[in-house]
Amino acid sequence: LYFQIMDPVKAMYEIENLPLAIEKLTQTTLRNVIGELDLDETLTSRDTINMKLRQILDEASHKWGVKVNRVELQDINPPRDIREAMEKQMRAERDRRAQIIDAEGSKRAAVLQAEGIQQSQITTAEGQKQSQILEAEGDAQSRIRRAQGEAEAIRLVTEAIKASNGDPTNYLIAMKYLETLGDLTSGQNNKVIYMPYEATGVLSSVGGIKEMLDSAKKLNS
C-alpha cells in the first residue's frame, strides 16, 4: 500500500496511530472486496481488486489527510481449509462448465441435424412439386395439341364436304355413330351389332368422304 500524507495536521490529530489504522482499514476492505467476488474472479482479477481497494481506501483515509496512490495485492494465501474448499469449488466449477460445453455441443449438433433433415425434406418436396407441375403442364400441352389436331381435322373435312356440296352436319353425326359402334364391338362377346335404321342414311354419307377430299384437293390445286 502506497500512500501520501497531504495534511500533516489531520494525520497527527484526526487519528491516533495512522499506520495501524490504515493497516486495519486495508484488511477490512480487502475482506469485503473479496467477499463480493467468486472464486475465479478472486484468483484472476487481481488488478480489479487493487483498483477497488485503492478507491475505497483513498475515500476512507481522506479525513486523515492521507491520499492512497497505489495498492498492490501481491499474493492470496488463505488458510488450508479455505484452500481445500476453494479447490473443491474450482473442480466443481470446471465440471459444471464442461457439462455446459458438452450440452451446448449436443444441442448445436441436434439443431444442425434437424435443420439438415428439414432442408432435405423441403428439397424433396420442391422436387416432387416441380415434377408434378411439369407433368401437369406436359399433359395439358398434350391435350391442347390433340384438341388442335382434332379441330384441324374437322376443319379440313368440313372444307372438303363444302367443296363437294355436302352437309358437314351429317358427317359429324356419322362420326359419332362410328365411335359408338366401336365401343359396342370392343367386347369379346359382341357378335351382333344392332344399328338404328335412321343411321343407315347418315352413314351412307361417310362412304363418299374420300371422293369429297379428292374433289377438294382438285379444287385447291
C-alpha positions as a printed Julia matrix, in Angstrom:
221×3 Matrix{Float64}:
   0.0     0.0      0.0
   1.49    3.33    -1.09
   0.02    6.45     0.49
   0.99   10.07     0.86
   0.27   12.45     3.76
  -1.38   15.5      2.28
  -2.38   17.21     5.57
   0.05   16.59     8.47
  -2.28   18.25    10.99
  -5.09   15.8     10.25
  -2.64   12.9     10.15
  -1.47   13.83    13.65
  -4.7    14.85    15.34
  -7.53   13.07    13.49
  -6.14    9.59    14.14
  -4.03    8.24    17.0
  -1.94    5.71    15.05
  -2.11    6.36    11.32
  -0.08    3.32    10.06
  -2.05    0.89    12.24
  -5.35    2.48    11.26
  -4.51    2.19     7.57
  -3.45   -1.45     8.05
  -6.71   -2.36     9.81
  -8.73   -0.46     7.23
  -6.91   -2.26     4.44
  -7.59   -5.7      5.95
 -11.27   -4.96     6.47
 -11.66   -3.51     3.0
  -9.84   -6.46     1.42
 -12.19   -8.94     3.11
 -15.22   -7.01     1.89
 -13.96   -6.75    -1.68
 -13.01  -10.44    -1.92
 -16.32  -11.42    -0.32
 -18.15   -9.81    -3.23
 -16.24  -11.88    -5.81
 -16.49  -15.52    -6.75
 -13.51  -17.85    -6.73
 -12.4   -17.31   -10.31
 -12.55  -13.54   -10.01
 -10.6   -13.67    -6.76
  -7.79  -15.65    -8.36
  -7.7   -13.97   -11.76
  -8.86  -10.38   -11.2
  -6.02   -9.09    -9.07
  -5.9    -5.78   -10.93
  -9.6    -5.27   -10.32
  -9.15   -5.95    -6.61
  -6.25   -3.5     -6.42
  -8.28   -0.78    -8.12
 -11.27   -1.26    -5.8
  -9.02   -1.25    -2.75
  -7.32    1.98    -3.79
 -10.62    3.77    -4.4
 -12.19    2.67    -1.11
  -9.08    3.31     0.98
  -8.48    6.7     -0.6
 -12.01    7.84     0.21
 -11.91    6.42     3.76
  -8.49    7.88     4.63
  -9.17   11.31     3.16
 -10.37   12.57     6.55
  -6.96   11.67     7.97
  -5.19   13.9      5.47
  -3.9    10.87     3.52
  -4.0    10.15    -0.2
  -3.69    6.49    -1.29
  -1.69    6.39    -4.52
  -1.43    2.68    -5.24
  -2.42   -0.72    -3.87
  -0.71   -3.95    -4.94
  -2.1    -7.28    -3.83
   0.97   -9.49    -4.16
  -0.4   -12.86    -3.1
  -3.57  -14.56    -1.91
  -2.74  -17.19     0.71
  -5.91  -18.33     2.51
  -5.89  -20.95     5.32
  -5.68  -24.65     4.46
  -9.38  -25.41     4.98
 -10.31  -22.45     2.81
  -7.83  -23.55     0.15
  -9.35  -27.04     0.14
 -12.83  -25.58    -0.15
 -11.65  -23.31    -2.94
 -10.09  -26.25    -4.78
 -13.33  -28.23    -4.5
 -15.21  -25.24    -5.79
 -12.75  -24.91    -8.66
 -13.19  -28.57    -9.61
 -16.95  -28.28    -9.37
 -16.85  -25.13   -11.47
 -14.69  -26.82   -14.11
 -17.03  -29.83   -14.18
 -20.04  -27.56   -14.47
 -18.51  -25.65   -17.35
 -17.5   -28.88   -19.08
 -21.07  -30.15   -18.79
 -22.4   -26.88   -20.15
 -19.99  -27.04   -23.09
 -20.98  -30.66   -23.79
 -24.67  -29.8    -23.55
 -24.23  -26.83   -25.86
 -22.35  -29.02   -28.33
 -25.06  -31.69   -28.24
 -27.74  -29.05   -28.62
 -25.96  -27.47   -31.57
 -25.46  -30.85   -33.22
 -29.14  -31.7    -32.76
 -30.16  -28.33   -34.2
 -27.88  -28.78   -37.2
 -29.18  -32.31   -37.77
 -32.79  -31.14   -37.55
 -32.07  -28.27   -39.94
 -30.43  -30.71   -42.34
 -33.42  -33.07   -42.24
 -35.81  -30.14   -42.69
 -33.83  -28.8    -45.64
 -33.73  -32.27   -47.2
 -37.49  -32.63   -46.81
 -38.03  -29.19   -48.31
 -35.78  -30.04   -51.26
 -37.59  -33.34   -51.81
 -40.99  -31.65   -51.6
 -39.89  -28.93   -54.02
 -38.63  -31.59   -56.42
 -41.9   -33.51   -56.24
 -43.86  -30.3    -56.67
 -41.81  -29.3    -59.7
 -42.17  -32.79   -61.17
 -45.95  -32.67   -60.72
 -46.08  -29.21   -62.28
 -44.05  -30.35   -65.28
 -46.17  -33.48   -65.62
 -49.37  -31.43   -65.45
 -48.02  -28.93   -67.96
 -46.99  -31.77   -70.28
 -50.43  -33.37   -70.0
 -52.08  -30.01   -70.65
 -49.89  -29.4    -73.71
 -50.69  -32.9    -74.97
 -54.42  -32.3    -74.56
 -54.15  -28.93   -76.27
 -52.24  -30.38   -79.22
 -54.66  -33.31   -79.52
 -57.6   -30.91   -79.45
 -55.9   -28.69   -82.02
 -55.28  -31.74   -84.24
 -58.91  -32.82   -83.97
 -60.09  -29.29   -84.7
 -57.8   -29.11   -87.73
 -59.06  -32.5    -88.97
 -62.68  -31.39   -88.62
 -61.89  -28.15   -90.42
 -60.27  -29.98   -93.33
 -63.12  -32.49   -93.59
 -65.68  -29.7    -93.37
 -63.94  -27.78   -96.15
 -63.81  -30.94   -98.24
 -67.52  -31.58   -97.71
 -68.39  -27.97   -98.53
 -66.25  -28.15  -101.66
 -68.28  -31.15  -102.83
 -71.6   -29.5   -101.86
 -72.11  -31.95   -98.97
 -73.56  -31.38   -95.5
 -70.9   -31.33   -92.75
 -73.56  -31.95   -90.09
 -74.33  -35.37   -91.5
 -70.64  -36.21   -91.49
 -70.21  -35.28   -87.84
 -73.28  -37.33   -86.88
 -71.88  -40.27   -88.83
 -68.56  -39.99   -86.96
 -70.38  -40.14   -83.62
 -72.25  -43.26   -84.78
 -68.97  -44.87   -85.75
 -67.44  -44.08   -82.37
 -70.49  -45.58   -80.61
 -70.33  -48.7    -82.75
 -66.64  -49.05   -81.95
 -67.47  -49.1    -78.25
 -70.2   -51.68   -78.8
 -67.91  -54.03   -80.7
 -64.96  -53.71   -78.35
 -66.16  -56.59   -76.13
 -65.31  -60.21   -76.93
 -68.93  -61.42   -76.71
 -70.39  -58.83   -79.06
 -71.3   -60.98   -82.06
 -74.35  -59.0    -83.25
 -74.5   -55.25   -83.87
 -77.87  -53.51   -83.65
 -77.94  -50.37   -85.75
 -80.79  -47.86   -85.82
 -82.49  -47.67   -89.16
 -82.04  -43.89   -89.26
 -78.27  -44.3    -89.09
 -78.02  -46.05   -92.46
 -78.78  -42.89   -94.32
 -76.33  -40.91   -92.31
 -73.57  -43.48   -92.63
 -74.02  -43.6    -96.35
 -72.51  -40.13   -96.49
 -69.27  -41.39   -94.93
 -68.54  -43.6    -97.87
 -68.15  -40.54  -100.06
 -65.63  -38.79   -97.85
 -62.69  -39.96   -99.93
 -64.29  -38.65  -103.09
 -65.07  -35.37  -101.33
 -61.49  -34.95  -100.16
 -60.18  -35.8   -103.61
 -62.53  -33.22  -105.11
 -61.38  -30.63  -102.56
 -57.76  -31.32  -103.41
 -58.5   -30.86  -107.1
 -60.28  -27.58  -106.45
 -57.44  -26.32  -104.25
 -54.89  -27.29  -106.88
